Short mmCIF file of C-alpha atoms in Angstrom, two decimals:
data_model
loop_
_atom_site.label_atom_id
_atom_site.label_comp_id
_atom_site.label_asym_id
_atom_site.label_seq_id
_atom_site.Cartn_x
_atom_site.Cartn_y
_atom_site.Cartn_z
CA MET A 1 198.13 -14.37 102.79
CA ARG A 2 197.20 -17.33 105.24
CA ALA A 3 196.46 -14.95 108.86
CA ALA A 4 193.64 -13.14 106.05
CA ARG A 5 192.32 -16.57 105.84
CA ASN A 6 192.23 -17.31 109.26
CA MET A 7 190.32 -14.01 109.91
CA SER A 8 188.15 -14.61 107.19
CA LEU A 9 187.61 -17.65 108.43
CA ILE A 10 186.52 -16.50 111.67
CA ALA A 11 184.97 -13.60 110.74
CA LEU A 12 182.47 -16.45 108.95
CA ALA A 13 182.46 -18.46 111.79
CA ILE A 14 181.46 -15.92 114.54
CA LEU A 15 178.87 -14.33 111.97
CA ILE A 16 177.19 -17.91 111.25
CA ALA A 17 176.79 -18.58 114.87
CA ASP A 18 175.28 -15.63 116.05
CA GLN A 19 173.20 -15.06 113.25
CA ALA A 20 172.51 -18.65 113.75
CA VAL A 21 171.65 -18.61 117.46
CA LYS A 22 169.59 -15.01 117.53
CA TRP A 23 168.06 -16.97 114.78
CA TRP A 24 167.50 -19.75 117.69
CA VAL A 25 166.46 -17.42 120.67
CA VAL A 26 164.37 -14.65 118.74
CA GLU A 27 162.13 -16.94 116.54
CA ARG A 28 161.58 -20.55 117.06
CA LEU A 29 161.41 -19.37 121.25
CA SER A 30 159.27 -16.77 120.28
CA LEU A 31 161.09 -14.42 122.26
CA LYS A 32 160.44 -11.12 119.96
CA THR A 33 156.65 -11.92 121.66
CA LEU A 34 157.20 -13.59 124.93
CA SER A 35 160.32 -10.70 126.23
CA ALA A 36 161.82 -13.34 128.46
CA ILE A 37 163.06 -16.87 129.34
CA ASP A 38 164.08 -17.34 132.31
CA VAL A 39 166.95 -20.36 131.39
CA LEU A 40 169.41 -20.33 134.90
CA PRO A 41 168.01 -18.08 137.26
CA PRO A 42 169.59 -15.61 138.62
CA PHE A 43 172.43 -16.41 136.57
CA LEU A 44 171.05 -16.60 133.10
CA ASN A 45 168.00 -15.87 131.75
CA LEU A 46 166.76 -14.10 128.00
CA ARG A 47 165.21 -10.85 128.14
CA MET A 48 164.81 -9.43 124.55
CA ALA A 49 165.93 -6.40 124.25
CA TRP A 50 165.87 -3.97 120.69
CA ASN A 51 169.26 -1.79 120.96
CA TYR A 52 168.94 0.68 117.93
CA GLY A 53 172.17 2.40 119.19
CA ILE A 54 175.40 1.58 119.97
CA ASN A 55 177.32 -0.05 122.80
CA PHE A 56 174.12 0.29 125.99
CA GLY A 57 172.21 1.48 124.13
CA LEU A 58 173.77 4.47 123.65
CA PHE A 59 172.47 6.73 120.60
CA GLY A 60 169.50 5.20 120.89
CA GLY A 61 167.79 6.92 118.00
CA THR A 62 165.12 4.96 115.78
CA SER A 63 165.89 6.91 112.70
CA ASP A 64 166.42 5.48 108.84
CA ALA A 65 169.34 7.56 109.01
CA GLN A 66 171.17 6.30 112.13
CA ARG A 67 170.40 3.10 111.71
CA TRP A 68 172.32 2.66 108.63
CA ALA A 69 174.74 5.32 109.53
CA LEU A 70 175.58 2.19 112.14
CA VAL A 71 175.38 -0.49 109.62
CA ALA A 72 178.81 1.40 106.74
CA LEU A 73 180.23 1.84 109.77
CA ALA A 74 180.13 -0.90 111.47
CA VAL A 75 181.39 -2.53 107.47
CA GLY A 76 183.73 0.30 106.71
CA ILE A 77 185.09 -0.01 110.54
CA SER A 78 185.82 -3.98 109.72
CA ALA A 79 187.06 -2.90 106.03
CA VAL A 80 189.80 -1.22 107.66
CA LEU A 81 190.30 -3.64 109.78
CA ALA A 82 189.91 -6.36 108.22
CA ILE A 83 193.62 -5.52 106.37
CA TRP A 84 195.24 -3.39 108.60
CA ALA A 85 195.33 -7.18 110.43
CA ALA A 86 195.85 -8.69 107.21
CA ARG A 87 199.16 -6.80 106.29
CA ALA A 88 199.80 -7.30 110.07
CA GLY A 89 200.10 -10.96 110.23
CA GLY A 90 201.11 -12.96 113.18
CA ARG A 91 198.69 -15.91 114.52
CA TRP A 92 196.80 -13.06 117.34
CA ILE A 93 196.47 -10.01 115.43
CA PRO A 94 194.34 -12.16 112.41
CA THR A 95 192.93 -14.11 114.98
CA GLY A 96 191.58 -10.68 117.22
CA ALA A 97 190.32 -9.34 114.24
CA GLY A 98 188.19 -11.66 112.56
CA LEU A 99 186.67 -12.04 116.11
CA VAL A 100 185.67 -8.08 116.19
CA ILE A 101 184.73 -8.20 112.08
CA GLY A 102 181.98 -11.23 112.98
CA GLY A 103 180.70 -9.75 115.19
CA ALA A 104 180.72 -6.50 113.34
CA LEU A 105 178.83 -7.93 110.50
CA GLY A 106 176.02 -9.96 112.61
CA ASN A 107 175.14 -6.73 114.68
CA ALA A 108 175.19 -4.47 111.34
CA TRP A 109 173.16 -7.64 109.65
CA ASP A 110 170.37 -7.59 112.30
CA ARG A 111 170.23 -3.50 111.89
CA VAL A 112 169.72 -4.56 108.30
CA VAL A 113 166.92 -7.00 108.85
CA TYR A 114 165.07 -6.10 112.19
CA GLY A 115 165.78 -2.21 111.78
CA ALA A 116 167.92 -2.71 115.70
CA VAL A 117 170.27 -5.34 116.87
CA ALA A 118 168.90 -8.55 119.00
CA ASP A 119 169.95 -8.46 121.93
CA PHE A 120 169.16 -11.29 124.92
CA LEU A 121 171.31 -12.64 126.83
CA ASN A 122 171.11 -11.52 130.36
CA MET A 123 173.43 -12.55 132.92
CA SER A 124 173.04 -11.72 136.80
CA CYS A 125 174.46 -12.42 139.94
CA CYS A 126 175.34 -12.06 143.52
CA GLY A 127 172.28 -10.13 144.59
CA ILE A 128 173.53 -7.49 141.65
CA ALA A 129 170.43 -7.18 138.74
CA ASN A 130 171.78 -6.71 135.17
CA PRO A 131 169.70 -4.93 133.31
CA PHE A 132 171.38 -5.22 130.55
CA SER A 133 171.08 -7.64 126.98
CA PHE A 134 173.94 -8.83 124.57
CA ASN A 135 174.83 -10.86 122.16
CA ILE A 136 177.09 -13.54 121.01
CA ALA A 137 178.47 -10.70 118.44
CA ASP A 138 178.91 -8.27 121.55
CA ILE A 139 180.80 -11.83 123.54
CA SER A 140 182.73 -11.62 120.26
CA ILE A 141 183.21 -7.87 119.68
CA PHE A 142 184.65 -7.84 123.29
CA ALA A 143 187.41 -10.68 123.06
CA GLY A 144 188.49 -9.61 120.25
CA ALA A 145 189.32 -6.33 121.08
CA ALA A 146 190.64 -7.43 123.75
CA LEU A 147 192.71 -10.07 121.99
CA LEU A 148 194.60 -6.84 119.52
CA ILE A 149 195.19 -4.92 122.77
CA PHE A 150 196.68 -6.96 124.46
CA ALA A 151 198.26 -9.70 121.53
CA PRO A 152 201.95 -9.12 121.47
CA SER A 153 202.45 -8.12 117.95
CA PRO A 154 203.75 -10.26 115.12
CA GLY A 155 207.75 -10.68 114.86
CA ALA A 156 207.88 -9.26 119.16
CA ALA A 157 209.35 -12.09 120.40
CA GLN A 158 212.71 -11.54 117.79
CA LYS A 159 212.87 -7.65 118.29
CA GLY A 160 213.20 -8.86 122.13
CA ALA A 161 215.95 -11.54 121.27
#
């Protein structure tokens, strides 16, 4: 029960942080109008990118059917992941699941509100210009997935002893 509560709190914190930062950057800084703001060029820039597809804009159609299918997919995967992680217990699996769920729901929220995911972070380095933008939700999904892949399963230490 504690694992499910912690997972829910992490997911909620990520969802709130993601949406707050998106609102600030897209609306308050007017990035949706300006399209670009240099922060620490070339390392950190804000570049508005509306992602109608999945990762890196793959399957980037603009149909309403695809939009709502991606919202339903994010919510469905989040529900299945939450059930699995709550049953698995431990510390790391619910933490990773909370990160993934919070990010997935943050991007799903964008699809409901904007019709597409609001991506705006752009980082480049060392003479390589990165053409892609991402957001807090994307970072959370990546970190959570990595944690789910590499975290020890609950009880692994006891089995090895």
